[in-house]
Amino acid sequence: MDVDLRLVRYFLVMAEELHFTAAARRLYVSQPALSNQIRRLEGLLGVQLFERSPRGVTLTAAGEAFLPHAQRGLAAIRAGVAEALDATGRDQVLRIDVLQTDLVTPRAVLARLRDRLPSLRLEVSSRGSRDQEQRLLNGELDLALCGSSASLPDGLKQRLIGREPLGVALPMDHRLAVAAAVAVQDLAEETHYLPRDDFAPEWNEFILDCYRTAGFAPRRHPASTDGTGSALELVRAGECVALGLLSTPCPPGVVVRPLVAGVPLYTWSLRWRESAQTPTAALTALADIDQ
């Protein structure tokens, strides 16, 4: 019997969470899609793995029996992939731009590459997505991490790797700093920071769309920089607020509050040049970066 490894991974995450919504969030799929895939696995195995009831989700006896074998099997596959990737990556260089190295997802990507491809030498830069496009097309860059875009330049390919919730960075003494969550509409009268339009246009378009959905056009702070550090200094000084990733680390004097439900998640993607030699080892090492 052939069983899709993706189904095994879905089963293991579901067995850890025992909650379809939480497991679907970890796997970056919808709850109905996860439920369908679990039923597909149960159909392939011919057994029921989870007991679903109004009180919650539990493993059945069959699920408990399958669990340790699934864990060992997936661990063995990952170990084999790691050894194969290590052999492939030996004495190779990967030129990667990650937008900003102080954010959670870029740090996770670099940590995964170092962990799974220890012999691969990384050349890391943080020069913005517009610059990434040109360097990928010119062959000066192998892989780029940035926000996803529906209008991908000709010659480039992308793969979605994860999503992150947004928050708003506020001065510690701001009226909304004590709020459990902030509605974008409540920021209509504020001055807003945005990076240079040519640094990460897909980010600015995403954020501006959040403002448009909330019914206003933001008053932009006149200063624009490439990194979060300078932006958060402006926030700390009380000159502006800034929408950003909820996971963004903050300096003293700045707090990040989550946005209320309904605001879209920011989607990260990996990009590479279609006509170049595909960075297969790196892409494989990052296949399950969300885990």
mmCIF file of C-alpha atoms in Angstrom, residues 18-173:
data_model
loop_
_atom_site.group_PDB
_atom_site.id
_atom_site.type_symbol
_atom_site.label_atom_id
_atom_site.label_comp_id
_atom_site.label_asym_id
_atom_site.label_seq_id
_atom_site.Cartn_x
_atom_site.Cartn_y
_atom_site.Cartn_z
ATOM 1 C CA LEU A 18 -6.408 17.082 18.538
ATOM 2 C CA HIS A 19 -8.184 20.133 17.129
ATOM 3 C CA PHE A 20 -8.900 20.551 13.433
ATOM 4 C CA THR A 21 -8.743 24.354 13.398
ATOM 5 C CA ALA A 22 -5.426 24.504 15.283
ATOM 6 C CA ALA A 23 -3.895 21.746 13.146
ATOM 7 C CA ALA A 24 -5.096 23.402 9.925
ATOM 8 C CA ARG A 25 -3.506 26.678 11.027
ATOM 9 C CA ARG A 26 -0.150 24.946 11.583
ATOM 10 C CA LEU A 27 -0.360 23.256 8.194
ATOM 11 C CA TYR A 28 -1.493 26.400 6.322
ATOM 12 C CA VAL A 29 -4.573 24.651 4.919
ATOM 13 C CA SER A 30 -8.271 25.195 5.486
ATOM 14 C CA GLN A 31 -10.091 23.167 8.134
ATOM 15 C CA PRO A 32 -12.323 21.419 5.535
ATOM 16 C CA ALA A 33 -9.258 20.531 3.448
ATOM 17 C CA LEU A 34 -7.518 19.000 6.469
ATOM 18 C CA SER A 35 -10.654 17.061 7.403
ATOM 19 C CA ASN A 36 -10.888 15.707 3.851
ATOM 20 C CA GLN A 37 -7.237 14.629 3.862
ATOM 21 C CA ILE A 38 -7.608 12.836 7.202
ATOM 22 C CA ARG A 39 -10.639 10.986 5.849
ATOM 23 C CA ARG A 40 -8.623 10.124 2.751
ATOM 24 C CA LEU A 41 -5.882 8.604 4.926
ATOM 25 C CA GLU A 42 -8.467 6.685 6.945
ATOM 26 C CA GLY A 43 -9.923 5.396 3.691
ATOM 27 C CA LEU A 44 -6.523 4.230 2.463
ATOM 28 C CA LEU A 45 -5.788 2.451 5.743
ATOM 29 C CA GLY A 46 -9.302 1.113 6.142
ATOM 30 C CA VAL A 47 -9.523 2.244 9.770
ATOM 31 C CA GLN A 48 -10.827 5.234 11.714
ATOM 32 C CA LEU A 49 -7.925 7.168 13.244
ATOM 33 C CA PHE A 50 -9.811 9.898 15.120
ATOM 34 C CA GLU A 51 -13.005 9.897 17.125
ATOM 35 C CA ARG A 52 -14.969 13.082 16.460
ATOM 36 C CA SER A 53 -17.572 14.112 19.049
ATOM 37 C CA PRO A 54 -19.120 17.313 20.461
ATOM 38 C CA ARG A 55 -16.587 17.044 23.306
ATOM 39 C CA GLY A 56 -13.647 17.200 20.913
ATOM 40 C CA VAL A 57 -11.301 14.948 18.947
ATOM 41 C CA THR A 58 -9.436 11.917 20.305
ATOM 42 C CA LEU A 59 -7.306 9.189 18.795
ATOM 43 C CA THR A 60 -9.008 5.852 18.331
ATOM 44 C CA ALA A 61 -7.258 2.610 19.271
ATOM 45 C CA ALA A 62 -6.212 2.311 15.624
ATOM 46 C CA GLY A 63 -4.889 5.855 15.696
ATOM 47 C CA GLU A 64 -2.879 5.162 18.863
ATOM 48 C CA ALA A 65 -1.421 2.040 17.230
ATOM 49 C CA PHE A 66 -0.547 3.892 14.008
ATOM 50 C CA LEU A 67 1.004 6.919 15.762
ATOM 51 C CA PRO A 68 4.471 5.587 16.767
ATOM 52 C CA HIS A 69 4.991 3.958 13.376
ATOM 53 C CA ALA A 70 4.046 7.187 11.599
ATOM 54 C CA GLN A 71 6.447 9.145 13.816
ATOM 55 C CA ARG A 72 9.337 6.747 13.194
ATOM 56 C CA GLY A 73 8.596 6.514 9.487
ATOM 57 C CA LEU A 74 8.525 10.265 8.920
ATOM 58 C CA ALA A 75 11.610 10.737 11.098
ATOM 59 C CA ALA A 76 13.471 8.129 9.033
ATOM 60 C CA ILE A 77 12.489 9.829 5.773
ATOM 61 C CA ARG A 78 13.587 13.215 7.089
ATOM 62 C CA ALA A 79 16.908 11.779 8.249
ATOM 63 C CA GLY A 80 17.453 10.221 4.845
ATOM 64 C CA VAL A 81 16.574 13.457 3.075
ATOM 65 C CA ALA A 82 18.929 15.379 5.354
ATOM 66 C CA GLU A 83 21.822 13.040 4.560
ATOM 67 C CA ALA A 84 21.077 13.191 0.838
ATOM 68 C CA LEU A 85 20.857 16.975 0.940
ATOM 69 C CA ASP A 86 24.058 17.185 2.930
ATOM 70 C CA ALA A 87 25.838 15.160 0.276
ATOM 71 C CA THR A 88 24.304 17.281 -2.481
ATOM 72 C CA GLY A 89 25.154 20.539 -0.796
ATOM 73 C CA ARG A 90 28.755 19.682 0.003
ATOM 74 C CA ASP A 91 31.108 22.457 -1.157
ATOM 75 C CA GLN A 92 28.233 24.407 -2.715
ATOM 76 C CA VAL A 93 27.253 28.036 -2.181
ATOM 77 C CA LEU A 94 23.681 29.353 -1.943
ATOM 78 C CA ARG A 95 23.180 33.069 -2.497
ATOM 79 C CA ILE A 96 19.950 33.995 -0.708
ATOM 80 C CA ASP A 97 18.258 37.300 0.076
ATOM 81 C CA VAL A 98 15.791 37.234 2.978
ATOM 82 C CA LEU A 99 14.522 40.855 3.080
ATOM 83 C CA GLN A 100 15.279 41.233 6.799
ATOM 84 C CA THR A 101 17.258 38.892 9.005
ATOM 85 C CA ASP A 102 15.637 40.018 12.285
ATOM 86 C CA LEU A 103 12.152 38.723 11.421
ATOM 87 C CA VAL A 104 10.894 35.306 12.540
ATOM 88 C CA THR A 105 10.344 33.672 9.133
ATOM 89 C CA PRO A 106 13.705 34.746 7.625
ATOM 90 C CA ARG A 107 15.463 33.522 10.777
ATOM 91 C CA ALA A 108 13.600 30.204 10.557
ATOM 92 C CA VAL A 109 14.546 29.792 6.886
ATOM 93 C CA LEU A 110 18.234 30.417 7.533
ATOM 94 C CA ALA A 111 18.236 28.178 10.620
ATOM 95 C CA ARG A 112 16.612 25.354 8.639
ATOM 96 C CA LEU A 113 19.173 25.644 5.843
ATOM 97 C CA ARG A 114 22.076 25.607 8.313
ATOM 98 C CA ASP A 115 20.584 22.660 10.181
ATOM 99 C CA ARG A 116 19.731 20.479 7.172
ATOM 100 C CA LEU A 117 22.560 21.537 4.850
ATOM 101 C CA PRO A 118 25.475 22.149 7.220
ATOM 102 C CA SER A 119 28.065 21.930 4.446
ATOM 103 C CA LEU A 120 26.244 24.451 2.246
ATOM 104 C CA ARG A 121 27.864 27.872 2.437
ATOM 105 C CA LEU A 122 25.256 30.618 2.677
ATOM 106 C CA GLU A 123 25.775 34.093 1.285
ATOM 107 C CA VAL A 124 22.963 36.093 2.899
ATOM 108 C CA SER A 125 21.783 39.559 1.910
ATOM 109 C CA SER A 126 18.827 41.803 2.788
ATOM 110 C CA ARG A 127 18.358 44.249 -0.060
ATOM 111 C CA GLY A 128 14.626 44.274 -0.805
ATOM 112 C CA SER A 129 12.286 42.383 -3.127
ATOM 113 C CA ARG A 130 12.672 44.723 -6.120
ATOM 114 C CA ASP A 131 16.426 44.207 -5.958
ATOM 115 C CA GLN A 132 15.824 40.471 -5.501
ATOM 116 C CA GLU A 133 13.964 40.276 -8.809
ATOM 117 C CA GLN A 134 16.781 41.828 -10.790
ATOM 118 C CA ARG A 135 19.488 39.762 -9.123
ATOM 119 C CA LEU A 136 17.535 36.526 -9.653
ATOM 120 C CA LEU A 137 16.981 37.332 -13.326
ATOM 121 C CA ASN A 138 20.640 38.360 -13.753
ATOM 122 C CA GLY A 139 21.889 35.143 -12.138
ATOM 123 C CA GLU A 140 23.415 37.013 -9.193
ATOM 124 C CA LEU A 141 21.089 35.365 -6.673
ATOM 125 C CA ASP A 142 19.929 31.752 -6.249
ATOM 126 C CA LEU A 143 16.971 32.067 -3.904
ATOM 127 C CA ALA A 144 14.906 34.903 -2.449
ATOM 128 C CA LEU A 145 12.463 35.095 0.448
ATOM 129 C CA CYS A 146 9.765 37.746 0.157
ATOM 130 C CA GLY A 147 6.044 38.322 0.209
ATOM 131 C CA SER A 148 3.992 36.472 -2.369
ATOM 132 C CA SER A 149 2.703 38.340 -5.400
ATOM 133 C CA ALA A 150 0.122 37.530 -8.043
ATOM 134 C CA SER A 151 2.154 39.453 -10.653
ATOM 135 C CA LEU A 152 5.381 37.466 -10.703
ATOM 136 C CA PRO A 153 7.922 38.744 -13.274
ATOM 137 C CA ASP A 154 8.455 36.541 -16.328
ATOM 138 C CA GLY A 155 11.262 34.067 -15.766
ATOM 139 C CA LEU A 156 10.745 33.666 -12.011
ATOM 140 C CA LYS A 157 8.964 30.954 -10.058
ATOM 141 C CA GLN A 158 7.683 31.095 -6.499
ATOM 142 C CA ARG A 159 6.448 28.720 -3.823
ATOM 143 C CA LEU A 160 4.404 29.744 -0.805
ATOM 144 C CA ILE A 161 5.978 28.658 2.474
ATOM 145 C CA GLY A 162 3.986 30.240 5.290
ATOM 146 C CA ARG A 163 1.669 32.898 6.618
ATOM 147 C CA GLU A 164 1.959 35.298 9.542
ATOM 148 C CA PRO A 165 -0.608 37.482 11.340
ATOM 149 C CA LEU A 166 -0.284 41.251 11.423
ATOM 150 C CA GLY A 167 -0.021 43.587 14.373
ATOM 151 C CA VAL A 168 0.454 47.302 14.875
ATOM 152 C CA ALA A 169 3.527 48.817 16.515
ATOM 153 C CA LEU A 170 2.595 51.613 18.924
ATOM 154 C CA PRO A 171 4.464 53.877 21.350
ATOM 155 C CA MET A 172 4.182 52.538 24.890
ATOM 156 C CA ASP A 173 2.047 55.525 25.941
#
